[in-house]
């Protein structure tokens, strides 16, 4: 039984594939080399590329806790890097998501496929804000998580080829509702789709068809793709 709340699990399921795709796009854009950050200036630099960022929070490896930026006494809710993230807490209050409103979240129970529970909090938080993705910036004892809030960071483009891989990876992290995971990814790219009892069928731009199959328990069980030939 997961220690995350049902509301958090469902939100994570809705956002997971979208976030994973955006993370891949960010990785292609932003070199992961020696980096520096000036949070007062909201600047993160890596490999000669500088992007505007906001502070989501941090994960402490020894304590296995997530601390929101607004709850960190070194920053607080009035800090320039924290102000852009306060909508996450407001959403948590509105939808009763305790992971978004608890100052320090105990994740000592987590034993799942992610490196640690803080990764999932960062994924959900980054998904709520949208934008260019998030960065895990390691420090001695843990990692700070920064949201990329910069128009130069490109949005993920529609590509049907990685969809089954993205769906499989997303569902491994947030298994609550695989149909919702796929539906939100399709909606993100304005790909029309319809649902049947056993499948989600989509008509991608440029022609062809996509079909995701689900078993009687709602689990993703198969994928079919018929894509139009280039130039047709």
Tab-separated table of C-alpha atoms in Angstrom:
chain	number	residue	atom	x	y	z
A	1	UNK	CA	0.000	0.000	0.000
A	2	UNK	CA	1.465	3.310	-1.073
A	3	UNK	CA	2.084	5.974	1.509
A	4	UNK	CA	1.029	8.663	-0.945
A	5	UNK	CA	-2.503	10.009	-0.721
A	6	UNK	CA	-5.033	8.885	-3.364
A	7	UNK	CA	-5.339	12.474	-4.585
A	8	UNK	CA	-1.579	12.697	-5.120
A	9	UNK	CA	-1.477	9.309	-6.851
A	10	UNK	CA	-4.217	10.322	-9.278
A	11	UNK	CA	-2.604	13.663	-10.044
A	12	UNK	CA	0.713	11.921	-10.598
A	13	UNK	CA	-0.950	9.442	-12.948
A	14	UNK	CA	-2.426	12.308	-14.951
A	15	UNK	CA	0.901	14.106	-15.299
A	16	UNK	CA	3.545	11.373	-15.384
A	17	UNK	CA	3.864	10.673	-19.118
A	18	UNK	CA	3.710	14.386	-19.961
A	19	UNK	CA	6.484	15.111	-17.454
A	20	UNK	CA	8.694	12.235	-18.591
A	21	UNK	CA	8.475	13.382	-22.188
A	22	UNK	CA	9.322	16.947	-21.198
A	23	UNK	CA	12.286	15.693	-19.168
A	24	UNK	CA	13.685	13.976	-22.245
A	25	UNK	CA	13.288	17.187	-24.235
A	26	UNK	CA	15.023	19.188	-21.501
A	27	UNK	CA	17.907	16.688	-21.413
A	28	UNK	CA	18.507	17.281	-25.129
A	29	UNK	CA	18.482	21.052	-24.654
A	30	UNK	CA	20.404	21.550	-21.407
A	31	UNK	CA	23.881	20.018	-21.057
A	32	UNK	CA	24.406	18.222	-17.751
A	33	UNK	CA	27.955	19.295	-17.024
A	34	UNK	CA	29.516	21.321	-14.216
A	35	UNK	CA	26.740	23.571	-13.012
A	36	UNK	CA	26.141	26.594	-10.837
A	37	UNK	CA	23.003	28.230	-9.501
A	38	UNK	CA	22.099	31.660	-8.181
A	39	UNK	CA	18.619	31.245	-6.757
A	40	UNK	CA	18.220	34.899	-5.845
A	41	UNK	CA	18.736	35.677	-9.529
A	42	UNK	CA	16.734	32.548	-10.463
A	43	UNK	CA	19.580	31.385	-12.696
A	44	UNK	CA	20.950	27.895	-13.322
A	45	UNK	CA	23.943	27.411	-15.629
A	46	UNK	CA	25.249	24.155	-17.046
A	47	UNK	CA	27.528	23.613	-20.024
A	48	UNK	CA	27.397	27.277	-20.978
A	49	UNK	CA	23.585	27.381	-21.058
A	50	UNK	CA	21.743	29.496	-18.489
A	51	UNK	CA	18.027	29.072	-17.778
A	52	UNK	CA	15.608	30.758	-15.403
A	53	UNK	CA	14.540	28.471	-12.576
A	54	UNK	CA	12.390	28.362	-9.466
A	55	UNK	CA	12.939	26.285	-6.331
A	56	UNK	CA	10.483	23.436	-5.811
A	57	UNK	CA	12.093	21.900	-2.743
A	58	UNK	CA	14.810	19.526	-1.635
A	59	UNK	CA	15.210	15.882	-0.701
A	60	UNK	CA	17.405	14.941	2.262
A	61	UNK	CA	18.917	11.504	1.672
A	62	UNK	CA	19.632	10.623	5.294
A	63	UNK	CA	16.289	11.769	6.700
A	64	UNK	CA	14.421	10.652	3.556
A	65	UNK	CA	12.215	13.720	3.650
A	66	UNK	CA	11.066	16.309	1.129
A	67	UNK	CA	11.181	19.952	2.245
A	68	UNK	CA	9.277	22.513	0.206
A	69	UNK	CA	11.120	25.692	-0.702
A	70	UNK	CA	8.483	27.805	1.034
A	71	UNK	CA	9.069	25.844	4.247
A	72	UNK	CA	12.870	26.026	4.106
A	73	UNK	CA	14.090	28.685	6.577
A	74	UNK	CA	16.921	29.553	4.181
A	75	UNK	CA	14.357	30.700	1.626
A	76	UNK	CA	10.702	31.061	2.626
A	77	UNK	CA	7.652	31.915	0.581
A	78	UNK	CA	8.794	35.472	-0.222
A	79	UNK	CA	12.079	34.390	-1.824
A	80	UNK	CA	12.251	35.228	-5.567
A	81	UNK	CA	12.884	31.588	-6.454
A	82	UNK	CA	9.985	30.324	-4.351
A	83	UNK	CA	7.195	32.749	-5.261
A	84	UNK	CA	6.592	31.143	-8.708
A	85	UNK	CA	5.964	27.751	-7.065
A	86	UNK	CA	3.324	28.774	-4.531
A	87	UNK	CA	0.548	27.733	-6.909
A	88	UNK	CA	1.437	24.129	-6.099
A	89	UNK	CA	0.528	24.641	-2.457
A	90	UNK	CA	-2.659	26.476	-3.454
A	91	UNK	CA	-3.639	23.530	-5.668
A	92	UNK	CA	-2.932	21.157	-2.807
A	93	UNK	CA	-5.229	23.130	-0.541
A	94	UNK	CA	-7.974	23.177	-3.157
A	95	UNK	CA	-7.758	19.465	-4.026
A	96	UNK	CA	-6.803	18.182	-0.548
A	97	UNK	CA	-3.372	16.883	-1.576
A	98	UNK	CA	-1.389	16.707	1.676
A	99	UNK	CA	1.930	16.158	-0.117
A	100	UNK	CA	1.598	19.694	-1.505
A	101	UNK	CA	0.642	21.380	1.752
A	102	UNK	CA	2.777	19.592	4.364
A	103	UNK	CA	5.993	21.605	4.908
A	104	UNK	CA	8.217	18.534	5.292
A	105	UNK	CA	6.980	15.269	3.786
A	106	UNK	CA	8.178	11.992	5.323
A	107	UNK	CA	9.174	9.611	2.509
A	108	UNK	CA	10.993	7.033	4.595
A	109	UNK	CA	8.384	4.433	3.656
A	110	UNK	CA	8.999	4.680	-0.089
A	111	UNK	CA	10.460	1.573	-1.728
A	112	UNK	CA	9.481	1.852	-5.371
A	113	UNK	CA	11.079	2.097	-8.805
A	114	UNK	CA	12.102	5.754	-8.516
A	115	UNK	CA	15.443	6.547	-6.908
A	116	UNK	CA	13.549	7.938	-3.921
A	117	UNK	CA	10.138	9.360	-3.108
A	118	UNK	CA	11.351	12.912	-3.622
A	119	UNK	CA	11.622	12.236	-7.341
A	120	UNK	CA	7.886	11.602	-7.500
A	121	UNK	CA	7.064	14.752	-5.548
A	122	UNK	CA	9.273	16.730	-7.929
A	123	UNK	CA	7.610	15.098	-10.942
A	124	UNK	CA	4.126	15.958	-9.763
A	125	UNK	CA	5.110	19.479	-8.751
A	126	UNK	CA	6.879	20.106	-12.043
A	127	UNK	CA	3.898	18.763	-13.924
A	128	UNK	CA	1.562	21.164	-12.160
A	129	UNK	CA	3.715	24.129	-13.179
A	130	UNK	CA	4.327	22.931	-16.743
A	131	UNK	CA	7.179	24.784	-18.387
A	132	UNK	CA	10.479	23.303	-19.437
A	133	UNK	CA	10.859	20.502	-16.894
A	134	UNK	CA	12.759	20.148	-13.640
A	135	UNK	CA	16.382	19.692	-12.588
A	136	UNK	CA	17.746	17.625	-9.736
A	137	UNK	CA	20.800	19.517	-8.466
A	138	UNK	CA	22.776	17.312	-6.116
A	139	UNK	CA	24.497	18.594	-3.020
A	140	UNK	CA	26.209	16.931	-0.068
A	141	UNK	CA	23.390	15.074	1.642
A	142	UNK	CA	20.644	15.336	-0.935
A	143	UNK	CA	19.267	17.112	-3.973
A	144	UNK	CA	17.545	20.412	-4.632
A	145	UNK	CA	14.835	20.358	-7.287
A	146	UNK	CA	14.519	23.321	-9.603
A	147	UNK	CA	11.691	24.056	-12.016
A	148	UNK	CA	12.770	25.384	-15.419
A	149	UNK	CA	10.640	28.458	-16.036
A	150	UNK	CA	12.244	29.777	-19.210
A	151	UNK	CA	10.757	30.225	-22.687
A	152	UNK	CA	14.029	29.217	-24.338
A	153	UNK	CA	13.554	25.659	-23.025
A	154	UNK	CA	11.598	23.944	-25.815
A	155	UNK	CA	8.297	22.175	-25.158
A	156	UNK	CA	8.093	18.493	-26.007
A	157	UNK	CA	6.786	17.874	-29.525
A	158	UNK	CA	4.336	15.190	-30.523
A	159	UNK	CA	5.991	11.943	-31.572
A	160	UNK	CA	3.987	8.703	-31.622
A	161	UNK	CA	7.009	6.397	-31.582
A	162	UNK	CA	7.972	6.743	-27.877
A	163	UNK	CA	4.375	6.788	-26.585
A	164	UNK	CA	4.245	3.111	-25.440
A	165	UNK	CA	7.621	3.471	-23.731
A	166	UNK	CA	6.570	6.694	-22.025
A	167	UNK	CA	3.296	5.115	-20.924
A	168	UNK	CA	5.035	2.035	-19.523
A	169	UNK	CA	7.560	4.135	-17.607
A	170	UNK	CA	4.919	6.533	-16.319
A	171	UNK	CA	2.652	3.729	-15.119
A	172	UNK	CA	5.542	2.070	-13.276
A	173	UNK	CA	5.899	5.264	-11.215
A	174	UNK	CA	2.230	6.244	-10.884
A	175	UNK	CA	0.074	3.151	-11.505
A	176	UNK	CA	-3.251	4.536	-10.298
A	177	UNK	CA	-4.913	5.073	-13.697
A	178	UNK	CA	-3.066	4.094	-16.902
A	179	UNK	CA	-5.933	5.262	-19.105
A	180	UNK	CA	-5.756	8.707	-17.554
A	181	UNK	CA	-1.982	8.751	-18.061
A	182	UNK	CA	-2.363	8.138	-21.781
A	183	UNK	CA	-5.367	10.437	-22.162
A	184	UNK	CA	-3.505	13.370	-20.644
A	185	UNK	CA	-0.494	12.799	-22.900
A	186	UNK	CA	-2.750	12.737	-25.973
A	187	UNK	CA	-4.648	15.797	-24.763
A	188	UNK	CA	-1.378	17.647	-24.163
A	189	UNK	CA	-0.646	17.320	-27.876
A	190	UNK	CA	-4.269	17.808	-28.964
A	191	UNK	CA	-4.459	14.329	-30.449
A	192	UNK	CA	-8.113	13.253	-30.695
A	193	UNK	CA	-8.972	9.940	-29.080
A	194	UNK	CA	-11.896	7.815	-27.956
A	195	UNK	CA	-12.205	5.208	-25.242
A	196	UNK	CA	-13.784	1.782	-25.442
A	197	UNK	CA	-14.104	-0.868	-22.746
A	198	UNK	CA	-10.765	-2.420	-23.674
A	199	UNK	CA	-8.797	0.273	-25.500
A	200	UNK	CA	-7.982	3.903	-26.140
A	201	UNK	CA	-7.933	4.701	-29.853
A	202	UNK	CA	-6.289	7.838	-31.240
A	203	UNK	CA	-5.963	9.534	-34.616
A	204	UNK	CA	-2.569	11.264	-34.709
A	205	UNK	CA	-1.778	14.278	-36.886
A	206	UNK	CA	-0.764	13.243	-40.362
A	207	UNK	CA	-2.974	10.170	-40.455
A	208	UNK	CA	-2.857	6.609	-39.246
A	209	UNK	CA	-4.140	5.223	-35.960
A	210	UNK	CA	-2.912	4.340	-32.489
A	211	UNK	CA	-4.515	1.860	-30.137
A	212	UNK	CA	-3.590	1.133	-26.514
A	213	UNK	CA	-5.094	-2.006	-25.006
A	214	UNK	CA	-6.006	-2.453	-21.341
A	215	UNK	CA	-6.902	-5.619	-19.482
A	216	UNK	CA	-9.940	-6.206	-17.281
A	217	UNK	CA	-8.142	-4.578	-14.336
A	218	UNK	CA	-7.345	-1.452	-16.323
A	219	UNK	CA	-3.652	-2.247	-16.788
A	220	UNK	CA	-1.847	-1.313	-20.003
A	221	UNK	CA	-1.459	-4.556	-21.943
A	222	UNK	CA	-0.562	-3.787	-25.546
A	223	UNK	CA	0.011	-1.237	-28.292
A	224	UNK	CA	-0.787	-1.052	-31.991
A	225	UNK	CA	0.292	1.714	-34.341
A	226	UNK	CA	-0.475	2.288	-37.983
A	227	UNK	CA	1.316	5.440	-39.082
A	228	UNK	CA	0.875	7.191	-42.402
A	229	UNK	CA	3.892	7.132	-44.688
A	230	UNK	CA	5.941	10.345	-44.779
A	231	UNK	CA	4.819	12.773	-47.416
A	232	UNK	CA	1.290	11.356	-47.709
